[in-house]
PDB file of C-alpha atoms and ligand atoms in Angstrom:
ATOM      1  CA  MET A   1      12.994   6.680  54.388  1.00 80.00           C
ATOM      2  CA  ALA A   2      10.456   4.074  53.309  1.00 89.00           C
ATOM      3  CA  PRO A   3      11.473   2.435  50.042  1.00 95.00           C
ATOM      4  CA  LEU A   4       9.585   3.361  46.885  1.00 97.00           C
ATOM      5  CA  LEU A   5       9.168  -0.333  46.132  1.00 98.00           C
ATOM      6  CA  SER A   6       9.702  -3.406  48.248  1.00 97.00           C
ATOM      7  CA  ALA A   7       9.138  -7.085  47.641  1.00 98.00           C
ATOM      8  CA  GLN A   8       8.908  -9.605  50.479  1.00 98.00           C
ATOM      9  CA  GLY A   9       9.100 -13.346  49.872  1.00 98.00           C
ATOM     10  CA  LEU A  10       7.973 -12.997  46.263  1.00 98.00           C
ATOM     11  CA  GLN A  11       7.220 -16.313  44.570  1.00 98.00           C
ATOM     12  CA  VAL A  12       6.252 -16.973  40.958  1.00 98.00           C
ATOM     13  CA  ARG A  13       5.264 -20.384  39.615  1.00 97.00           C
ATOM     14  CA  TYR A  14       4.462 -21.607  36.149  1.00 97.00           C
ATOM     15  CA  GLY A  15       2.770 -24.920  36.853  1.00 94.00           C
ATOM     16  CA  ALA A  16       5.478 -27.100  38.371  1.00 93.00           C
ATOM     17  CA  VAL A  17       8.244 -24.602  37.544  1.00 95.00           C
ATOM     18  CA  GLU A  18       9.163 -22.450  40.533  1.00 96.00           C
ATOM     19  CA  ALA A  19      10.697 -19.496  38.666  1.00 97.00           C
ATOM     20  CA  VAL A  20      11.015 -17.083  41.610  1.00 98.00           C
ATOM     21  CA  ARG A  21      11.578 -18.660  45.009  1.00 97.00           C
ATOM     22  CA  GLY A  22      10.937 -16.226  47.827  1.00 97.00           C
ATOM     23  CA  VAL A  23      12.743 -13.086  46.766  1.00 98.00           C
ATOM     24  CA  SER A  24      12.963  -9.935  48.916  1.00 98.00           C
ATOM     25  CA  PHE A  25      14.438  -6.623  47.828  1.00 98.00           C
ATOM     26  CA  GLU A  26      13.810  -2.905  47.943  1.00 97.00           C
ATOM     27  CA  ILE A  27      14.338   0.183  45.838  1.00 98.00           C
ATOM     28  CA  GLN A  28      14.733   3.663  47.263  1.00 97.00           C
ATOM     29  CA  GLN A  29      13.479   6.700  45.437  1.00 96.00           C
ATOM     30  CA  GLY A  30      16.119   8.036  43.032  1.00 96.00           C
ATOM     31  CA  GLU A  31      18.139   4.830  42.735  1.00 96.00           C
ATOM     32  CA  ILE A  32      19.128   2.770  39.736  1.00 97.00           C
ATOM     33  CA  VAL A  33      18.974  -0.835  40.893  1.00 98.00           C
ATOM     34  CA  ALA A  34      20.214  -3.715  38.746  1.00 96.00           C
ATOM     35  CA  LEU A  35      18.760  -7.196  38.783  1.00 96.00           C
ATOM     36  CA  LEU A  36      21.470  -9.530  37.494  1.00 94.00           C
ATOM     37  CA  GLY A  37      21.535 -13.198  36.648  1.00 91.00           C
ATOM     38  CA  ALA A  38      21.849 -15.762  33.880  1.00 89.00           C
ATOM     39  CA  ASN A  39      19.126 -16.621  31.382  1.00 89.00           C
ATOM     40  CA  GLY A  40      16.268 -18.290  33.183  1.00 91.00           C
ATOM     41  CA  ALA A  41      17.268 -17.019  36.642  1.00 93.00           C
ATOM     42  CA  GLY A  42      13.827 -15.425  37.018  1.00 96.00           C
ATOM     43  CA  LYS A  43      14.535 -11.750  36.332  1.00 96.00           C
ATOM     44  CA  SER A  44      11.694 -11.154  33.865  1.00 96.00           C
ATOM     45  CA  SER A  45       9.309 -13.084  36.080  1.00 97.00           C
ATOM     46  CA  ILE A  46      10.074 -10.728  38.970  1.00 97.00           C
ATOM     47  CA  LEU A  47       9.379  -7.650  36.840  1.00 97.00           C
ATOM     48  CA  LYS A  48       6.184  -9.162  35.445  1.00 96.00           C
ATOM     49  CA  ALA A  49       4.984 -10.154  38.916  1.00 97.00           C
ATOM     50  CA  ILE A  50       5.559  -6.613  40.208  1.00 97.00           C
ATOM     51  CA  VAL A  51       3.236  -5.168  37.579  1.00 95.00           C
ATOM     52  CA  GLY A  52       0.695  -8.004  37.720  1.00 94.00           C
ATOM     53  CA  LEU A  53       1.458  -9.547  34.327  1.00 93.00           C
ATOM     54  CA  VAL A  54       2.027 -12.933  35.960  1.00 95.00           C
ATOM     55  CA  PRO A  55       0.343 -14.064  39.183  1.00 95.00           C
ATOM     56  CA  THR A  56       2.233 -13.897  42.463  1.00 96.00           C
ATOM     57  CA  ALA A  57       2.122 -17.337  44.129  1.00 96.00           C
ATOM     58  CA  SER A  58       3.032 -15.829  47.489  1.00 97.00           C
ATOM     59  CA  GLY A  59       4.725 -12.806  48.982  1.00 98.00           C
ATOM     60  CA  GLN A  60       3.973  -9.122  48.977  1.00 97.00           C
ATOM     61  CA  VAL A  61       4.872  -6.133  46.812  1.00 97.00           C
ATOM     62  CA  MET A  62       4.545  -2.613  48.194  1.00 97.00           C
ATOM     63  CA  PHE A  63       4.780   0.498  46.021  1.00 97.00           C
ATOM     64  CA  ASP A  64       4.744   3.960  47.500  1.00 95.00           C
ATOM     65  CA  GLY A  65       3.290   2.677  50.762  1.00 94.00           C
ATOM     66  CA  ARG A  66       0.534   0.708  49.045  1.00 94.00           C
ATOM     67  CA  ASP A  67       0.127  -3.075  48.788  1.00 96.00           C
ATOM     68  CA  ILE A  68       0.061  -3.738  45.037  1.00 96.00           C
ATOM     69  CA  THR A  69       0.426  -7.528  45.172  1.00 96.00           C
ATOM     70  CA  GLY A  70      -1.521  -8.921  42.230  1.00 88.00           C
ATOM     71  CA  ALA A  71      -2.785  -5.499  41.108  1.00 90.00           C
ATOM     72  CA  ALA A  72      -3.627  -5.162  37.416  1.00 87.00           C
ATOM     73  CA  PRO A  73      -1.024  -3.403  35.206  1.00 83.00           C
ATOM     74  CA  GLU A  74      -3.487  -0.826  33.916  1.00 81.00           C
ATOM     75  CA  GLY A  75      -4.057   0.417  37.440  1.00 85.00           C
ATOM     76  CA  LEU A  76      -0.349   0.708  38.188  1.00 90.00           C
ATOM     77  CA  ALA A  77       0.763   2.944  35.317  1.00 87.00           C
ATOM     78  CA  PRO A  78      -1.390   5.881  36.462  1.00 84.00           C
ATOM     79  CA  ALA A  79       0.030   5.355  39.982  1.00 89.00           C
ATOM     80  CA  GLY A  80       3.550   5.800  38.560  1.00 92.00           C
ATOM     81  CA  LEU A  81       4.815   2.242  38.026  1.00 95.00           C
ATOM     82  CA  THR A  82       5.503   1.069  34.475  1.00 93.00           C
ATOM     83  CA  LEU A  83       7.271  -1.874  32.834  1.00 93.00           C
ATOM     84  CA  SER A  84       9.121  -1.587  29.544  1.00 91.00           C
ATOM     85  CA  PRO A  85       9.042  -5.281  28.580  1.00 87.00           C
ATOM     86  CA  GLU A  86      11.732  -7.341  26.902  1.00 86.00           C
ATOM     87  CA  GLY A  87      11.595  -7.326  23.108  1.00 79.00           C
ATOM     88  CA  ARG A  88      10.629  -4.289  21.120  1.00 74.00           C
ATOM     89  CA  ARG A  89       6.912  -4.784  21.170  1.00 81.00           C
ATOM     90  CA  VAL A  90       5.997  -1.796  19.086  1.00 89.00           C
ATOM     91  CA  PHE A  91       2.963  -1.757  16.837  1.00 92.00           C
ATOM     92  CA  GLY A  92       4.596  -1.831  13.398  1.00 93.00           C
ATOM     93  CA  THR A  93       1.558  -0.647  11.460  1.00 94.00           C
ATOM     94  CA  LEU A  94       0.896   2.312  13.738  1.00 95.00           C
ATOM     95  CA  SER A  95       2.795   5.586  13.508  1.00 96.00           C
ATOM     96  CA  VAL A  96       5.496   6.439  16.013  1.00 97.00           C
ATOM     97  CA  SER A  97       3.261   9.071  17.644  1.00 95.00           C
ATOM     98  CA  ASP A  98       0.325   6.639  17.895  1.00 94.00           C
ATOM     99  CA  ASN A  99       2.590   4.053  19.517  1.00 95.00           C
ATOM    100  CA  LEU A 100       3.552   6.663  22.096  1.00 95.00           C
ATOM    101  CA  ARG A 101      -0.078   7.660  22.576  1.00 92.00           C
ATOM    102  CA  MET A 102      -0.848   4.093  23.637  1.00 90.00           C
ATOM    103  CA  GLY A 103       1.567   4.475  26.540  1.00 89.00           C
ATOM    104  CA  ALA A 104      -0.267   7.511  27.900  1.00 88.00           C
ATOM    105  CA  PHE A 105      -2.382   5.319  30.188  1.00 73.00           C
ATOM    106  CA  GLY A 106      -5.099   7.142  31.963  1.00 73.00           C
ATOM    107  CA  LEU A 107      -4.286  10.514  30.401  1.00 77.00           C
ATOM    108  CA  THR A 108      -7.339  12.032  28.784  1.00 79.00           C
ATOM    109  CA  ASP A 109      -6.421  15.698  28.885  1.00 84.00           C
ATOM    110  CA  LYS A 110      -5.099  16.776  25.476  1.00 86.00           C
ATOM    111  CA  ASP A 111      -2.566  19.192  26.972  1.00 89.00           C
ATOM    112  CA  GLU A 112      -1.217  16.508  29.289  1.00 86.00           C
ATOM    113  CA  ILE A 113      -0.793  14.101  26.386  1.00 88.00           C
ATOM    114  CA  ALA A 114       0.939  16.800  24.329  1.00 91.00           C
ATOM    115  CA  GLU A 115       3.295  17.447  27.250  1.00 91.00           C
ATOM    116  CA  ALA A 116       4.071  13.739  27.543  1.00 91.00           C
ATOM    117  CA  TRP A 117       4.832  13.584  23.799  1.00 93.00           C
ATOM    118  CA  GLU A 118       7.156  16.567  24.084  1.00 93.00           C
ATOM    119  CA  ARG A 119       8.969  15.066  27.053  1.00 91.00           C
ATOM    120  CA  VAL A 120       9.645  11.866  25.125  1.00 94.00           C
ATOM    121  CA  TYR A 121      10.584  13.744  21.937  1.00 95.00           C
ATOM    122  CA  ASP A 122      13.084  15.810  23.950  1.00 92.00           C
ATOM    123  CA  LEU A 123      14.734  12.580  25.094  1.00 90.00           C
ATOM    124  CA  PHE A 124      14.578  10.966  21.650  1.00 92.00           C
ATOM    125  CA  PRO A 125      14.714  13.641  18.929  1.00 93.00           C
ATOM    126  CA  ILE A 126      14.838  10.903  16.265  1.00 94.00           C
ATOM    127  CA  LEU A 127      11.331   9.824  17.292  1.00 95.00           C
ATOM    128  CA  LYS A 128      10.095  13.357  16.733  1.00 96.00           C
ATOM    129  CA  GLU A 129      11.659  13.399  13.278  1.00 97.00           C
ATOM    130  CA  ARG A 130       9.926  10.112  12.490  1.00 97.00           C
ATOM    131  CA  LYS A 131       6.692  10.672  14.398  1.00 96.00           C
ATOM    132  CA  ASP A 132       4.445  10.121  11.358  1.00 97.00           C
ATOM    133  CA  GLN A 133       6.288   7.046  10.085  1.00 97.00           C
ATOM    134  CA  TYR A 134       5.096   3.506  10.694  1.00 97.00           C
ATOM    135  CA  ALA A 135       6.972   2.123  13.694  1.00 96.00           C
ATOM    136  CA  GLY A 136       7.786  -0.983  11.627  1.00 95.00           C
ATOM    137  CA  THR A 137      10.060   1.114   9.401  1.00 95.00           C
ATOM    138  CA  LEU A 138      12.320   2.156  12.294  1.00 94.00           C
ATOM    139  CA  SER A 139      15.703   0.513  12.922  1.00 90.00           C
ATOM    140  CA  GLY A 140      16.033  -1.935  15.819  1.00 87.00           C
ATOM    141  CA  GLY A 141      17.605   0.705  18.055  1.00 87.00           C
ATOM    142  CA  GLN A 142      14.897   3.229  17.234  1.00 90.00           C
ATOM    143  CA  GLN A 143      12.194   0.659  17.968  1.00 92.00           C
ATOM    144  CA  GLN A 144      13.802   0.029  21.358  1.00 90.00           C
ATOM    145  CA  MET A 145      13.801   3.773  22.013  1.00 90.00           C
ATOM    146  CA  LEU A 146      10.140   3.852  21.006  1.00 93.00           C
ATOM    147  CA  ALA A 147       9.358   1.018  23.414  1.00 92.00           C
ATOM    148  CA  VAL A 148      11.082   2.874  26.258  1.00 92.00           C
ATOM    149  CA  GLY A 149       9.481   6.141  25.139  1.00 93.00           C
ATOM    150  CA  ARG A 150       6.062   4.517  25.271  1.00 93.00           C
ATOM    151  CA  ALA A 151       6.700   3.406  28.861  1.00 92.00           C
ATOM    152  CA  LEU A 152       7.728   6.974  29.696  1.00 93.00           C
ATOM    153  CA  MET A 153       4.478   8.437  28.340  1.00 94.00           C
ATOM    154  CA  SER A 154       2.739   7.605  31.614  1.00 90.00           C
ATOM    155  CA  ASN A 155       5.371   9.692  33.428  1.00 90.00           C
ATOM    156  CA  PRO A 156       6.478   6.868  35.744  1.00 93.00           C
ATOM    157  CA  ARG A 157       8.139   7.406  39.101  1.00 95.00           C
ATOM    158  CA  LEU A 158       9.495   3.869  38.912  1.00 97.00           C
ATOM    159  CA  LEU A 159      10.389   2.379  35.543  1.00 96.00           C
ATOM    160  CA  LEU A 160      11.115  -1.330  35.252  1.00 97.00           C
ATOM    161  CA  LEU A 161      13.350  -1.926  32.242  1.00 95.00           C
ATOM    162  CA  ASP A 162      13.683  -5.470  30.912  1.00 94.00           C
ATOM    163  CA  GLU A 163      16.750  -5.949  28.697  1.00 92.00           C
ATOM    164  CA  PRO A 164      16.655  -2.514  27.044  1.00 89.00           C
ATOM    165  CA  SER A 165      19.936  -3.024  25.165  1.00 87.00           C
ATOM    166  CA  LEU A 166      19.249  -6.545  23.881  1.00 85.00           C
ATOM    167  CA  GLY A 167      20.317  -6.986  20.268  1.00 81.00           C
ATOM    168  CA  LEU A 168      21.462  -3.414  19.782  1.00 83.00           C
ATOM    169  CA  ALA A 169      24.658  -2.301  18.056  1.00 83.00           C
ATOM    170  CA  PRO A 170      27.318  -1.060  20.523  1.00 85.00           C
ATOM    171  CA  LEU A 171      26.812   2.629  19.776  1.00 84.00           C
ATOM    172  CA  VAL A 172      23.054   2.424  20.205  1.00 84.00           C
ATOM    173  CA  MET A 173      23.599   0.362  23.339  1.00 87.00           C
ATOM    174  CA  ASP A 174      25.683   3.211  24.768  1.00 89.00           C
ATOM    175  CA  GLN A 175      22.791   5.583  24.082  1.00 87.00           C
ATOM    176  CA  ILE A 176      20.458   3.358  26.084  1.00 89.00           C
ATOM    177  CA  PHE A 177      22.788   3.446  29.089  1.00 92.00           C
ATOM    178  CA  GLU A 178      23.177   7.219  28.757  1.00 92.00           C
ATOM    179  CA  LEU A 179      19.409   7.409  28.734  1.00 91.00           C
ATOM    180  CA  ILE A 180      19.148   5.364  31.942  1.00 93.00           C
ATOM    181  CA  ALA A 181      21.478   7.800  33.713  1.00 94.00           C
ATOM    182  CA  LYS A 182      19.614  10.772  32.261  1.00 93.00           C
ATOM    183  CA  LEU A 183      16.241   9.463  33.428  1.00 93.00           C
ATOM    184  CA  ARG A 184      17.559   9.087  36.949  1.00 94.00           C
ATOM    185  CA  ASP A 185      18.828  12.684  36.789  1.00 93.00           C
ATOM    186  CA  GLN A 186      15.290  13.667  35.843  1.00 91.00           C
ATOM    187  CA  GLY A 187      13.912  11.984  38.950  1.00 93.00           C
ATOM    188  CA  VAL A 188      12.872   8.575  37.615  1.00 95.00           C
ATOM    189  CA  THR A 189      13.771   5.580  39.798  1.00 97.00           C
ATOM    190  CA  LEU A 190      14.825   2.532  37.802  1.00 97.00           C
ATOM    191  CA  LEU A 191      14.970  -1.235  38.215  1.00 98.00           C
ATOM    192  CA  VAL A 192      17.024  -2.573  35.324  1.00 97.00           C
ATOM    193  CA  VAL A 193      17.383  -6.127  34.046  1.00 95.00           C
ATOM    194  CA  GLU A 194      20.261  -6.344  31.604  1.00 90.00           C
ATOM    195  CA  GLN A 195      22.525  -8.902  29.980  1.00 84.00           C
ATOM    196  CA  ASN A 196      25.216  -6.255  29.581  1.00 87.00           C
ATOM    197  CA  VAL A 197      26.459  -6.564  33.141  1.00 88.00           C
ATOM    198  CA  ALA A 198      29.555  -4.364  32.813  1.00 87.00           C
ATOM    199  CA  LYS A 199      27.652  -1.389  31.462  1.00 89.00           C
ATOM    200  CA  THR A 200      24.802  -1.878  33.896  1.00 92.00           C
ATOM    201  CA  LEU A 201      27.171  -1.805  36.845  1.00 91.00           C
ATOM    202  CA  GLN A 202      28.633   1.444  35.519  1.00 91.00           C
ATOM    203  CA  VAL A 203      25.283   3.252  35.740  1.00 95.00           C
ATOM    204  CA  ALA A 204      23.569   1.427  38.621  1.00 96.00           C
ATOM    205  CA  ASP A 205      23.886   2.324  42.306  1.00 96.00           C
ATOM    206  CA  ARG A 206      23.163  -1.123  43.692  1.00 96.00           C
ATOM    207  CA  GLY A 207      22.189  -4.539  42.530  1.00 96.00           C
ATOM    208  CA  TYR A 208      20.963  -8.007  43.336  1.00 96.00           C
ATOM    209  CA  ILE A 209      22.339 -11.239  41.916  1.00 93.00           C
ATOM    210  CA  LEU A 210      19.760 -13.869  41.184  1.00 94.00           C
ATOM    211  CA  VAL A 211      20.558 -17.579  40.761  1.00 92.00           C
ATOM    212  CA  SER A 212      17.770 -20.096  40.042  1.00 93.00           C
ATOM    213  CA  GLY A 213      15.029 -17.861  41.381  1.00 96.00           C
ATOM    214  CA  LYS A 214      16.831 -16.800  44.568  1.00 96.00           C
ATOM    215  CA  ILE A 215      18.837 -13.714  45.491  1.00 96.00           C
ATOM    216  CA  VAL A 216      22.328 -14.902  46.384  1.00 93.00           C
ATOM    217  CA  GLU A 217      23.924 -11.510  46.882  1.00 92.00           C
ATOM    218  CA  ALA A 218      23.016  -7.851  47.273  1.00 95.00           C
ATOM    219  CA  GLY A 219      25.357  -4.911  47.321  1.00 94.00           C
ATOM    220  CA  ASN A 220      26.569  -1.723  45.769  1.00 93.00           C
ATOM    221  CA  THR A 221      28.031  -1.988  42.316  1.00 90.00           C
ATOM    222  CA  SER A 222      31.682  -2.098  43.356  1.00 88.00           C
ATOM    223  CA  GLU A 223      30.951  -4.903  45.824  1.00 88.00           C
ATOM    224  CA  LEU A 224      29.091  -6.833  43.157  1.00 88.00           C
ATOM    225  CA  THR A 225      31.824  -6.334  40.575  1.00 85.00           C
ATOM    226  CA  GLN A 226      34.269  -8.126  42.859  1.00 83.00           C
ATOM    227  CA  SER A 227      31.833 -10.734  44.062  1.00 82.00           C
ATOM    228  CA  SER A 228      32.410 -14.411  43.399  1.00 80.00           C
ATOM    229  CA  SER A 229      28.626 -14.852  43.112  1.00 78.00           C
ATOM    230  CA  MET A 230      28.854 -12.851  39.927  1.00 78.00           C
ATOM    231  CA  GLN A 231      30.965 -15.542  38.313  1.00 73.00           C
ATOM    232  CA  ASP A 232      28.619 -18.237  39.609  1.00 70.00           C
ATOM    233  CA  ALA A 233      25.578 -16.369  38.333  1.00 73.00           C
ATOM    234  CA  TYR A 234      26.905 -16.190  34.815  1.00 73.00           C
ATOM    235  CA  LEU A 235      28.745 -19.486  34.716  1.00 55.00           C
ATOM    236  CA  GLY A 236      27.785 -21.231  31.536  1.00 45.00           C
ATOM    237  CA  ALA A 237      25.600 -18.320  30.472  1.00 45.00           C
ATOM    238  CA  ASN A 238      26.178 -15.635  27.846  1.00 42.00           C
TER     239      ASN A 238
HETATM  240  P1  ATP B 301      15.823 -14.446  30.363  1.00 66.66           P
HETATM  241  O1  ATP B 301      16.978 -13.548  30.434  1.00 66.66           O
HETATM  242  O2  ATP B 301      16.047 -15.661  29.524  1.00 66.66           O
HETATM  243  O3  ATP B 301      14.505 -13.755  30.080  1.00 66.66           O
HETATM  244  P2  ATP B 301      15.069 -14.498  33.135  1.00 66.66           P
HETATM  245  O4  ATP B 301      16.099 -14.447  34.196  1.00 66.66           O
HETATM  246  O5  ATP B 301      14.319 -13.251  32.841  1.00 66.66           O
HETATM  247  O6  ATP B 301      15.710 -15.074  31.826  1.00 66.66           O
HETATM  248  P3  ATP B 301      12.514 -15.767  33.385  1.00 66.66           P
HETATM  249  O7  ATP B 301      12.136 -15.414  31.981  1.00 66.66           O
HETATM  250  O8  ATP B 301      11.873 -15.053  34.484  1.00 66.66           O
HETATM  251  O9  ATP B 301      14.086 -15.653  33.549  1.00 66.66           O
HETATM  252  O10 ATP B 301      12.325 -17.334  33.557  1.00 66.66           O
HETATM  253  C1  ATP B 301      12.550 -18.016  34.798  1.00 66.66           C
HETATM  254  C2  ATP B 301      12.145 -19.483  34.652  1.00 66.66           C
HETATM  255  O11 ATP B 301      10.760 -19.587  34.419  1.00 66.66           O
HETATM  256  C3  ATP B 301      12.821 -20.195  33.499  1.00 66.66           C
HETATM  257  O12 ATP B 301      13.081 -21.512  33.891  1.00 66.66           O
HETATM  258  C4  ATP B 301      11.775 -20.151  32.422  1.00 66.66           C
HETATM  259  O13 ATP B 301      11.918 -21.251  31.533  1.00 66.66           O
HETATM  260  C5  ATP B 301      10.490 -20.260  33.206  1.00 66.66           C
HETATM  261  N1  ATP B 301       9.371 -19.561  32.538  1.00 66.66           N
HETATM  262  C6  ATP B 301       9.308 -18.257  32.223  1.00 66.66           C
HETATM  263  N2  ATP B 301       8.122 -17.945  31.669  1.00 66.66           N
HETATM  264  C7  ATP B 301       7.413 -19.093  31.646  1.00 66.66           C
HETATM  265  C8  ATP B 301       6.090 -19.462  31.215  1.00 66.66           C
HETATM  266  N3  ATP B 301       5.271 -18.538  30.693  1.00 66.66           N
HETATM  267  N4  ATP B 301       5.708 -20.734  31.354  1.00 66.66           N
HETATM  268  C9  ATP B 301       6.538 -21.670  31.897  1.00 66.66           C
HETATM  269  N5  ATP B 301       7.773 -21.405  32.337  1.00 66.66           N
HETATM  270  C10 ATP B 301       8.219 -20.145  32.209  1.00 66.66           C
END
């Protein structure tokens, strides 16, 4: 079966810095794929390049049979591809429900928006309880849930998650990983960048190890767990 997403020879540059150096990978529908590597390895740059938040210096990205290299993010969300970026970028002075509304890219039909809200509130009942509160009054974990919830408002087929558990208390972190598994069960395909490697490998099907902008190993999670590249990738990091 053709992959849902594939990248061929993807390169990202920031001036003289070559952050991503010819990376190729693919994601099949229904998979949870992990992108692993130390700080600065280029993980966020790959996610941002996929959704057009940073320019692609060279290479090609295909999504659902379509060449989306360099496409603008606002066009991709309605097509089913959404990034939940690193850091809880919620709008603190907007209500929880208004924050979610902003993720409903391209939806104009009131019923569709109401359905999207309900879907997210089913996943995160705490957000429903707090829907009229300012997002800035939520705890860190709740803000992270809101950020993921906002990405889910566009009903993505492929969700790119950048460090969803960063800075969260262990119990809340567990909830995020439960959520990742639950989303897959609901039919969402996921590409996950995470610093919590052990937990990520528990939920993911496959992964890629990135060192200095290059993929040094690909495999299923048990292969990666035993891989010596894993040690190299995180040497001196974390
Ligand atoms: P982290 O976990 O720290 O986010 P990462 O693996 O996601 O790391 P990137 O954020 O993609 O890595 O960064 C890859 C390289 O590109 C690093 O050397 C970083 O300093 C550099 N970089 C990232 N963003 C920019 C930018 N806007 N301008 C210049 N250099 C950048």
